[in-house]
Amino acid sequence: MAQNLTGFRAIFSSAPVYNLAQRMVGAEKARRLLVRDYFPQYADYRMLDIGCGTAEILRHLPEGISYYGFDASDAYIKQAKRTFGKRGTFKAELVRQASLQELEPFDIVMAFGLLHHLDDAEARTLFTLAAQALKPGGRLITIDPVYAPGQSALARWIISKDRGERVRTPEAYSALAAGLFTNIDAQVRSDLLNIPYSHMILLCTP
């Protein structure tokens, strides 16, 4: 995993600090818009959240969904369990093929802010696992910071300070999914946070 945990970035290993920082920049707004614009409108779907963090996305999801969240951080998963209790299944581990074989297929697989922490080989593995986890007609949604033409200098500078060391261009993100997904809808958005920032959203269907 390609991420910088030195200096001020180390404090974000704390789940409460991570959540506070997310709220300050407007992550709740981002989650609300993502659910509104890209998630199913029915309330009983199955969702796999890869790199779920503290699972704050659940604040914006229907009560009736079946939610499975995986994250490498034990601290984040403990926080998710404390906050959301029985609303989902939470695992402090990386998603592997063996993990997926124990689960029924999903309508939605999400990776929120994960790809820019992964090198190309790790990212391709994520896309492979996501494709295997989806039901026919299911969708993978990824959201990451992006270096995009026309973005402000301030947005580019803020993104450059991220813990993830693999922030890519739109073309590079799309290339990761090529060959594994038939339909790849790549969207750059700059309206999700309360600060100048650019996100790459990939909507992928097999």
Coordinates of N, CA and C in Angstrom, one line a residue:
M1 N 0.9 -1.2 0.0 CA 0.0 0.0 0.0 C 0.9 1.2 0.0
A2 N 0.6 2.2 -0.9 CA 1.5 3.3 -1.1 C 0.8 4.5 -0.4
Q3 N 1.3 4.7 0.9 CA 0.8 5.9 1.6 C 1.8 6.4 2.5
N4 N 1.7 7.7 2.8 CA 2.7 8.4 3.6 C 2.1 8.6 5.0
L5 N 2.6 8.0 6.0 CA 2.1 8.1 7.4 C 3.0 8.9 8.3
T6 N 3.9 9.7 7.7 CA 4.9 10.4 8.5 C 4.3 11.8 8.8
G7 N 5.0 12.5 9.8 CA 4.6 13.9 10.1 C 3.2 14.0 10.6
F8 N 2.5 15.1 10.1 CA 1.2 15.4 10.6 C 0.2 14.3 10.1
R9 N 0.5 13.6 9.0 CA -0.4 12.6 8.5 C -0.6 11.4 9.5
A10 N 0.3 11.2 10.4 CA 0.2 10.1 11.3 C -1.0 10.2 12.2
I11 N -1.4 11.4 12.5 CA -2.5 11.6 13.5 C -3.8 11.0 12.9
F12 N -3.9 10.8 11.6 CA -5.2 10.3 11.0 C -5.3 8.8 11.2
S13 N -4.3 8.2 11.8 CA -4.5 6.8 12.2 C -5.5 6.6 13.3
S14 N -5.8 7.7 14.0 CA -6.8 7.8 15.1 C -8.1 7.9 14.5
A15 N -9.0 7.0 14.8 CA -10.4 7.1 14.2 C -11.1 8.4 14.5
P16 N -11.1 8.9 15.8 CA -11.8 10.1 16.1 C -11.2 11.3 15.3
V17 N -9.9 11.4 15.2 CA -9.2 12.5 14.5 C -9.6 12.4 13.0
Y18 N -9.6 11.2 12.5 CA -9.9 11.0 11.1 C -11.4 11.4 10.8
N19 N -12.3 11.1 11.7 CA -13.7 11.5 11.5 C -13.8 13.0 11.6
L20 N -13.2 13.6 12.6 CA -13.2 15.1 12.7 C -12.7 15.8 11.5
A21 N -11.6 15.3 11.0 CA -11.0 16.0 9.8 C -11.9 15.8 8.6
Q22 N -12.6 14.6 8.5 CA -13.5 14.4 7.4 C -14.7 15.4 7.5
R23 N -15.2 15.5 8.7 CA -16.4 16.4 8.8 C -16.0 17.9 8.5
M24 N -14.8 18.3 8.9 CA -14.4 19.7 8.7 C -14.3 20.0 7.2
V25 N -13.9 19.1 6.4 CA -13.7 19.4 5.0 C -15.0 19.2 4.2
G26 N -16.0 18.6 4.8 CA -17.3 18.4 4.2 C -17.6 17.0 3.7
A27 N -17.0 16.0 4.3 CA -17.2 14.6 3.8 C -18.6 14.2 3.9
E28 N -19.4 14.7 4.9 CA -20.8 14.3 5.0 C -21.6 14.8 3.7
K29 N -21.2 16.0 3.3 CA -21.9 16.4 2.0 C -21.5 15.5 0.9
A30 N -20.2 15.1 0.8 CA -19.8 14.3 -0.3 C -20.5 12.9 -0.3
R31 N -20.7 12.3 0.9 CA -21.4 11.1 1.0 C -22.8 11.2 0.6
R32 N -23.5 12.3 1.1 CA -24.9 12.5 0.7 C -25.1 12.6 -0.8
L33 N -24.2 13.4 -1.4 CA -24.3 13.5 -2.9 C -24.0 12.3 -3.6
L34 N -23.0 11.5 -3.2 CA -22.7 10.2 -3.8 C -23.9 9.3 -3.8
V35 N -24.5 9.2 -2.6 CA -25.6 8.2 -2.4 C -26.8 8.7 -3.3
R36 N -27.0 10.0 -3.3 CA -28.1 10.5 -4.1 C -27.9 10.3 -5.6
D37 N -26.7 10.5 -6.1 CA -26.5 10.5 -7.5 C -26.1 9.1 -8.1
Y38 N -25.6 8.2 -7.3 CA -25.0 7.0 -7.8 C -25.5 5.7 -7.2
F39 N -26.2 5.7 -6.1 CA -26.7 4.5 -5.5 C -28.1 4.1 -5.8
P40 N -28.5 2.8 -5.7 CA -29.8 2.4 -6.0 C -30.9 3.2 -5.2
Q41 N -32.0 3.3 -5.7 CA -33.1 4.0 -5.0 C -34.0 3.1 -4.2
Y42 N -33.8 1.8 -4.4 CA -34.5 0.8 -3.6 C -33.7 0.6 -2.3
A43 N -34.3 -0.1 -1.3 CA -33.8 0.0 0.0 C -33.3 -1.4 0.6
D44 N -33.2 -2.4 -0.3 CA -32.9 -3.7 0.2 C -31.7 -4.3 -0.6
Y45 N -30.8 -3.5 -1.0 CA -29.7 -4.0 -1.8 C -28.5 -4.5 -0.9
R46 N -27.6 -5.2 -1.5 CA -26.4 -5.7 -0.8 C -25.2 -4.9 -1.2
M47 N -24.4 -4.4 -0.2 CA -23.3 -3.5 -0.5 C -22.0 -4.0 0.2
L48 N -20.9 -4.0 -0.6 CA -19.6 -4.3 -0.1 C -18.8 -3.1 -0.1
D49 N -18.3 -2.6 1.0 CA -17.5 -1.4 1.1 C -16.1 -1.8 1.4
I50 N -15.2 -1.6 0.4 CA -13.8 -2.0 0.5 C -13.0 -0.8 0.9
G51 N -12.3 -0.9 2.1 CA -11.6 0.3 2.6 C -12.7 1.2 3.2
C52 N -13.5 0.6 4.1 CA -14.7 1.4 4.6 C -14.4 2.4 5.6
G53 N -13.2 2.4 6.1 CA -12.9 3.4 7.2 C -13.7 3.2 8.4
T54 N -14.4 4.2 8.9 CA -15.2 4.1 10.1 C -16.7 3.9 9.6
A55 N -16.9 3.7 8.4 CA -18.3 3.3 7.8 C -19.3 4.4 8.0
E56 N -18.8 5.7 7.9 CA -19.7 6.8 8.0 C -20.8 6.9 6.9
I57 N -20.5 6.2 5.8 CA -21.5 6.2 4.7 C -22.8 5.7 5.1
L58 N -22.8 4.8 6.2 CA -24.1 4.3 6.7 C -25.1 5.3 7.2
R59 N -24.6 6.5 7.5 CA -25.5 7.5 8.0 C -26.4 7.9 6.8
H60 N -26.1 7.6 5.6 CA -26.8 8.1 4.4 C -27.5 6.9 3.7
L61 N -27.4 5.7 4.2 CA -27.9 4.6 3.5 C -29.2 4.1 4.2
P62 N -30.1 3.4 3.4 CA -31.3 2.9 4.0 C -31.1 1.8 5.0
E63 N -32.0 1.8 6.0 CA -31.8 0.8 7.1 C -31.9 -0.7 6.6
G64 N -32.6 -0.9 5.4 CA -32.8 -2.2 5.0 C -31.7 -2.9 4.2
I65 N -30.6 -2.2 4.0 CA -29.5 -2.8 3.1 C -28.7 -3.8 3.9
S66 N -28.0 -4.7 3.2 CA -27.1 -5.6 3.8 C -25.7 -5.1 3.5
Y67 N -25.0 -4.6 4.6 CA -23.8 -3.9 4.4 C -22.6 -4.7 5.0
Y68 N -21.5 -4.8 4.2 CA -20.3 -5.5 4.6 C -19.1 -4.5 4.4
G69 N -18.5 -4.2 5.5 CA -17.4 -3.2 5.4 C -16.0 -3.9 5.8
F70 N -15.0 -3.7 5.0 CA -13.7 -4.2 5.2 C -12.7 -3.0 5.2
D71 N -11.8 -3.1 6.2 CA -10.7 -2.1 6.3 C -9.5 -2.7 6.9
A72 N -8.3 -2.2 6.5 CA -7.1 -2.7 7.1 C -6.8 -2.2 8.5
S73 N -7.5 -1.1 8.8 CA -7.3 -0.5 10.1 C -8.2 -1.0 11.2
D74 N -7.6 -1.7 12.2 CA -8.4 -2.2 13.3 C -9.1 -1.1 14.1
A75 N -8.4 0.1 14.2 CA -9.0 1.2 14.9 C -10.2 1.7 14.2
Y76 N -10.2 1.8 12.9 CA -11.4 2.3 12.2 C -12.5 1.3 12.3
I77 N -12.2 0.0 12.2 CA -13.3 -1.0 12.3 C -13.9 -1.0 13.7
K78 N -13.1 -0.8 14.7 CA -13.6 -0.8 16.1 C -14.6 0.4 16.2
Q79 N -14.2 1.6 15.7 CA -15.1 2.7 15.7 C -16.4 2.5 15.0
A80 N -16.3 1.8 13.8 CA -17.5 1.5 13.0 C -18.4 0.7 13.8
K81 N -17.9 -0.3 14.5 CA -18.7 -1.2 15.3 C -19.4 -0.5 16.5
R82 N -18.6 0.5 17.1 CA -19.2 1.2 18.2 C -20.3 2.1 17.7
T83 N -20.1 2.7 16.6 CA -21.1 3.7 16.1 C -22.3 3.1 15.5
F84 N -22.1 2.0 14.7 CA -23.2 1.5 13.9 C -23.7 0.1 14.3
G85 N -23.0 -0.5 15.3 CA -23.5 -1.7 15.9 C -23.9 -2.8 14.9
K86 N -25.2 -3.1 14.9 CA -25.7 -4.2 14.1 C -26.2 -3.8 12.7
R87 N -25.8 -2.6 12.3 CA -26.3 -2.2 11.0 C -25.5 -2.8 9.8
G88 N -24.4 -3.5 10.2 CA -23.5 -4.1 9.2 C -22.6 -5.1 9.8
T89 N -21.8 -5.7 8.9 CA -20.8 -6.6 9.3 C -19.5 -6.0 9.0
F90 N -18.6 -5.9 9.9 CA -17.3 -5.1 9.8 C -16.1 -6.0 10.0
K91 N -15.2 -6.0 9.1 CA -14.0 -6.8 9.2 C -12.7 -6.0 9.2
A92 N -11.8 -6.2 10.1 CA -10.5 -5.5 10.1 C -9.5 -6.4 9.3
E93 N -9.7 -6.4 8.0 CA -8.8 -7.2 7.2 C -9.0 -6.7 5.7
L94 N -8.0 -7.1 4.9 CA -8.1 -6.8 3.5 C -9.1 -7.8 2.8
V95 N -9.8 -7.3 1.8 CA -10.7 -8.2 1.1 C -9.9 -9.1 0.2
R96 N -10.1 -10.4 0.3 CA -9.4 -11.4 -0.5 C -10.4 -12.3 -1.1
Q97 N -9.9 -13.1 -2.1 CA -10.8 -14.0 -2.8 C -11.5 -14.9 -1.9
A98 N -10.7 -15.4 -0.9 CA -11.3 -16.3 0.1 C -12.4 -15.7 0.9
S99 N -12.3 -14.4 1.2 CA -13.3 -13.7 1.9 C -14.6 -13.7 1.1
L100 N -14.5 -13.4 -0.2 CA -15.6 -13.2 -1.1 C -16.3 -14.5 -1.3
Q101 N -15.6 -15.6 -1.3 CA -16.2 -17.0 -1.5 C -17.2 -17.3 -0.4
E102 N -17.1 -16.7 0.7 CA -18.0 -17.0 1.8 C -19.2 -16.1 1.8
L103 N -19.3 -15.1 0.8 CA -20.4 -14.2 0.8 C -21.2 -14.3 -0.5
E104 N -22.5 -13.9 -0.4 CA -23.3 -13.8 -1.6 C -22.9 -12.6 -2.4
P105 N -23.2 -12.6 -3.7 CA -22.8 -11.5 -4.6 C -23.5 -10.2 -4.1
F106 N -23.0 -9.1 -4.6 CA -23.4 -7.8 -4.1 C -24.0 -7.0 -5.3
D107 N -24.9 -6.1 -5.0 CA -25.4 -5.1 -5.9 C -24.5 -3.9 -6.1
I108 N -23.9 -3.5 -5.1 CA -22.9 -2.4 -5.1 C -21.6 -2.8 -4.4
V109 N -20.5 -2.5 -5.1 CA -19.2 -2.6 -4.4 C -18.6 -1.2 -4.5
M110 N -18.2 -0.6 -3.3 CA -17.7 0.7 -3.2 C -16.3 0.7 -2.7
A111 N -15.4 1.6 -3.3 CA -14.1 1.8 -2.7 C -13.9 3.3 -2.7
F112 N -14.1 3.9 -1.5 CA -14.1 5.3 -1.3 C -12.8 5.8 -0.8
G113 N -12.0 6.5 -1.6 CA -10.7 7.0 -1.2 C -9.7 5.9 -1.0
L114 N -9.7 4.9 -1.8 CA -8.8 3.7 -1.6 C -7.8 3.6 -2.8
L115 N -8.1 3.8 -4.0 CA -7.2 3.5 -5.1 C -6.0 4.4 -5.0
H116 N -6.1 5.6 -4.5 CA -4.9 6.4 -4.5 C -3.9 6.0 -3.4
H117 N -4.2 5.0 -2.6 CA -3.3 4.4 -1.7 C -2.7 3.2 -2.2
L118 N -3.1 2.7 -3.4 CA -2.6 1.4 -4.0 C -1.7 1.7 -5.2
D119 N -0.7 0.8 -5.3 CA 0.0 0.9 -6.6 C -0.8 0.2 -7.7
D120 N -0.3 0.2 -8.9 CA -1.1 -0.3 -10.0 C -1.5 -1.8 -9.9
A121 N -0.5 -2.6 -9.4 CA -0.8 -4.0 -9.2 C -1.9 -4.3 -8.2
E122 N -1.8 -3.6 -7.0 CA -2.8 -3.7 -6.0 C -4.1 -3.2 -6.4
A123 N -4.1 -2.1 -7.2 CA -5.4 -1.6 -7.7 C -6.1 -2.5 -8.7
R124 N -5.3 -3.2 -9.5 CA -5.9 -4.2 -10.5 C -6.4 -5.3 -9.7
T125 N -5.8 -5.7 -8.6 CA -6.3 -6.8 -7.8 C -7.7 -6.4 -7.2
L126 N -7.8 -5.1 -6.7 CA -9.0 -4.6 -6.2 C -10.1 -4.7 -7.3
F127 N -9.9 -4.3 -8.5 CA -10.9 -4.3 -9.5 C -11.2 -5.8 -9.9
T128 N -10.3 -6.7 -9.8 CA -10.6 -8.1 -10.1 C -11.5 -8.6 -9.0
L129 N -11.2 -8.3 -7.8 CA -12.1 -8.8 -6.7 C -13.5 -8.2 -6.7
A130 N -13.5 -6.9 -7.1 CA -14.8 -6.3 -7.2 C -15.7 -6.9 -8.3
A131 N -15.0 -7.2 -9.4 CA -15.8 -7.8 -10.5 C -16.3 -9.2 -10.1
Q132 N -15.5 -9.9 -9.3 CA -16.0 -11.2 -8.9 C -17.1 -11.1 -7.8
A133 N -17.1 -10.0 -7.1 CA -18.1 -9.9 -6.0 C -19.5 -9.4 -6.5
L134 N -19.6 -8.9 -7.7 CA -20.8 -8.2 -8.1 C -21.8 -9.2 -8.7
K135 N -23.1 -9.0 -8.4 CA -24.2 -9.7 -9.1 C -24.2 -9.2 -10.6
P136 N -24.8 -10.0 -11.5 CA -25.0 -9.5 -12.8 C -25.8 -8.2 -12.8
G137 N -25.4 -7.2 -13.4 CA -26.0 -5.9 -13.4 C -25.6 -5.0 -12.2
G138 N -24.7 -5.5 -11.4 CA -24.2 -4.8 -10.2 C -23.2 -3.7 -10.7
R139 N -22.8 -2.8 -9.7 CA -22.0 -1.7 -10.1 C -20.9 -1.5 -9.1
L140 N -19.7 -1.2 -9.6 CA -18.5 -0.8 -8.7 C -18.5 0.7 -8.8
I141 N -18.3 1.4 -7.6 CA -18.2 2.8 -7.5 C -16.9 3.1 -6.8
T142 N -16.0 3.8 -7.4 CA -14.7 4.3 -6.8 C -14.7 5.8 -6.7
I143 N -14.1 6.3 -5.7 CA -14.0 7.8 -5.5 C -12.6 8.1 -5.0
D144 N -11.9 8.9 -5.7 CA -10.5 9.3 -5.3 C -10.1 10.7 -5.7
P145 N -9.2 11.3 -5.0 CA -8.6 12.6 -5.5 C -8.0 12.3 -6.9
V146 N -7.9 13.4 -7.7 CA -7.4 13.3 -9.0 C -6.7 14.6 -9.4
Y147 N -5.7 14.4 -10.3 CA -5.0 15.5 -10.9 C -5.6 15.7 -12.3
A148 N -6.4 16.7 -12.4 CA -7.3 16.9 -13.6 C -7.0 18.2 -14.3
P149 N -7.1 18.3 -15.6 CA -7.0 19.6 -16.3 C -8.0 20.6 -15.8
G150 N -7.5 21.8 -15.6 CA -8.4 22.9 -15.3 C -8.7 23.1 -13.8
Q151 N -8.2 22.1 -12.9 CA -8.4 22.3 -11.5 C -7.6 23.4 -10.9
S152 N -8.0 24.0 -9.8 CA -7.3 25.1 -9.3 C -6.0 24.7 -8.7
A153 N -5.1 25.7 -8.6 CA -3.8 25.4 -8.0 C -3.9 25.0 -6.5
L154 N -4.9 25.6 -5.8 CA -5.1 25.3 -4.4 C -5.6 23.8 -4.3
A155 N -6.5 23.4 -5.1 CA -7.0 22.0 -5.1 C -5.9 21.0 -5.3
R156 N -5.0 21.3 -6.3 CA -3.9 20.5 -6.6 C -2.9 20.4 -5.4
W157 N -2.7 21.5 -4.8 CA -1.8 21.6 -3.6 C -2.4 20.7 -2.5
I158 N -3.7 20.9 -2.2 CA -4.3 20.2 -1.1 C -4.2 18.7 -1.4
I159 N -4.5 18.3 -2.6 CA -4.5 16.9 -3.0 C -3.0 16.3 -2.8
S160 N -2.0 17.1 -3.1 CA -0.6 16.7 -3.0 C -0.2 16.3 -1.6
K161 N -1.0 16.8 -0.6 CA -0.6 16.5 0.8 C -1.4 15.3 1.3
D162 N -2.1 14.6 0.5 CA -2.9 13.4 0.9 C -1.9 12.3 1.4
R163 N -2.4 11.5 2.3 CA -1.6 10.3 2.7 C -1.3 9.4 1.5
G164 N -2.3 9.3 0.6 CA -2.1 8.4 -0.5 C -1.1 8.9 -1.5
E165 N -0.2 8.1 -1.9 CA 0.9 8.5 -2.8 C 0.7 8.1 -4.3
R166 N -0.5 7.6 -4.6 CA -0.8 7.2 -6.0 C -2.0 8.0 -6.6
V167 N -2.1 9.3 -6.3 CA -3.1 10.1 -7.0 C -2.8 10.1 -8.5
R168 N -3.8 9.9 -9.3 CA -3.6 9.7 -10.7 C -4.4 10.7 -11.5
T169 N -4.1 10.7 -12.8 CA -5.0 11.4 -13.8 C -6.2 10.7 -14.1
P170 N -7.2 11.3 -14.7 CA -8.5 10.6 -15.0 C -8.2 9.4 -15.9
E171 N -7.3 9.5 -16.9 CA -6.9 8.4 -17.8 C -6.3 7.3 -17.1
A172 N -5.4 7.6 -16.1 CA -4.7 6.5 -15.4 C -5.7 5.7 -14.5
Y173 N -6.6 6.4 -13.9 CA -7.7 5.7 -13.1 C -8.5 4.8 -14.0
S174 N -8.9 5.3 -15.1 CA -9.8 4.5 -16.0 C -9.1 3.3 -16.5
A175 N -7.8 3.4 -16.8 CA -7.0 2.3 -17.3 C -6.9 1.1 -16.4
L176 N -7.0 1.4 -15.1 CA -7.0 0.3 -14.1 C -8.1 -0.6 -14.2
A177 N -9.3 -0.1 -14.6 CA -10.5 -0.9 -14.8 C -10.6 -1.6 -16.1
A178 N -9.8 -1.1 -17.1 CA -10.0 -1.6 -18.5 C -9.7 -3.1 -18.5
G179 N -10.5 -3.8 -19.3 CA -10.3 -5.3 -19.4 C -11.0 -6.1 -18.3
L180 N -11.4 -5.5 -17.2 CA -12.1 -6.1 -16.2 C -13.5 -5.7 -16.1
F181 N -13.9 -4.6 -16.6 CA -15.2 -4.1 -16.7 C -15.5 -3.6 -18.1
T182 N -16.7 -3.9 -18.6 CA -17.1 -3.6 -19.9 C -17.5 -2.1 -20.1
N183 N -18.2 -1.6 -19.1 CA -18.6 -0.2 -19.1 C -18.0 0.6 -18.0
I184 N -17.2 1.6 -18.4 CA -16.5 2.4 -17.4 C -16.9 3.9 -17.7
D185 N -17.7 4.5 -16.7 CA -18.1 5.9 -16.8 C -17.2 6.6 -15.8
A186 N -16.3 7.5 -16.4 CA -15.4 8.3 -15.6 C -15.8 9.7 -15.4
Q187 N -16.0 10.2 -14.2 CA -16.5 11.5 -14.0 C -15.6 12.3 -13.0
V188 N -15.2 13.5 -13.4 CA -14.4 14.4 -12.5 C -15.4 15.4 -11.9
R189 N -15.4 15.4 -10.5 CA -16.3 16.4 -9.8 C -15.5 17.2 -8.9
S190 N -15.9 18.5 -8.8 CA -15.2 19.4 -7.9 C -16.2 20.1 -6.9
D191 N -17.4 19.4 -6.7 CA -18.4 20.0 -5.9 C -18.8 19.2 -4.7
L192 N -17.9 18.2 -4.3 CA -18.3 17.3 -3.3 C -17.9 17.7 -1.9
L193 N -16.8 18.6 -1.8 CA -16.3 19.0 -0.5 C -16.5 20.5 -0.3
N194 N -16.3 21.0 0.9 CA -16.4 22.4 1.2 C -15.1 23.2 1.0
I195 N -14.1 22.5 0.4 CA -12.8 23.1 0.1 C -12.5 22.8 -1.4
P196 N -11.6 23.6 -2.0 CA -11.2 23.3 -3.4 C -10.6 21.9 -3.5
Y197 N -11.2 21.1 -4.3 CA -10.8 19.7 -4.4 C -11.4 19.0 -5.6
S198 N -10.7 18.1 -6.2 CA -11.2 17.4 -7.4 C -11.3 15.9 -7.1
H199 N -12.4 15.2 -7.4 CA -12.6 13.8 -7.2 C -12.7 13.1 -8.6
M200 N -12.2 11.9 -8.7 CA -12.4 11.0 -9.8 C -13.4 10.0 -9.4
I201 N -14.5 9.9 -10.1 CA -15.5 8.8 -9.8 C -15.6 7.9 -11.0
L202 N -15.4 6.6 -10.7 CA -15.5 5.6 -11.7 C -16.8 4.8 -11.4
L203 N -17.6 4.6 -12.4 CA -18.8 3.8 -12.3 C -18.6 2.7 -13.3
C204 N -18.4 1.5 -12.7 CA -18.0 0.3 -13.6 C -19.0 -0.8 -13.5
T205 N -19.4 -1.3 -14.6 CA -20.3 -2.5 -14.7 C -19.6 -3.6 -15.5
P206 N -19.8 -4.8 -15.1 CA -19.1 -5.9 -15.9 C -19.6 -6.0 -17.3

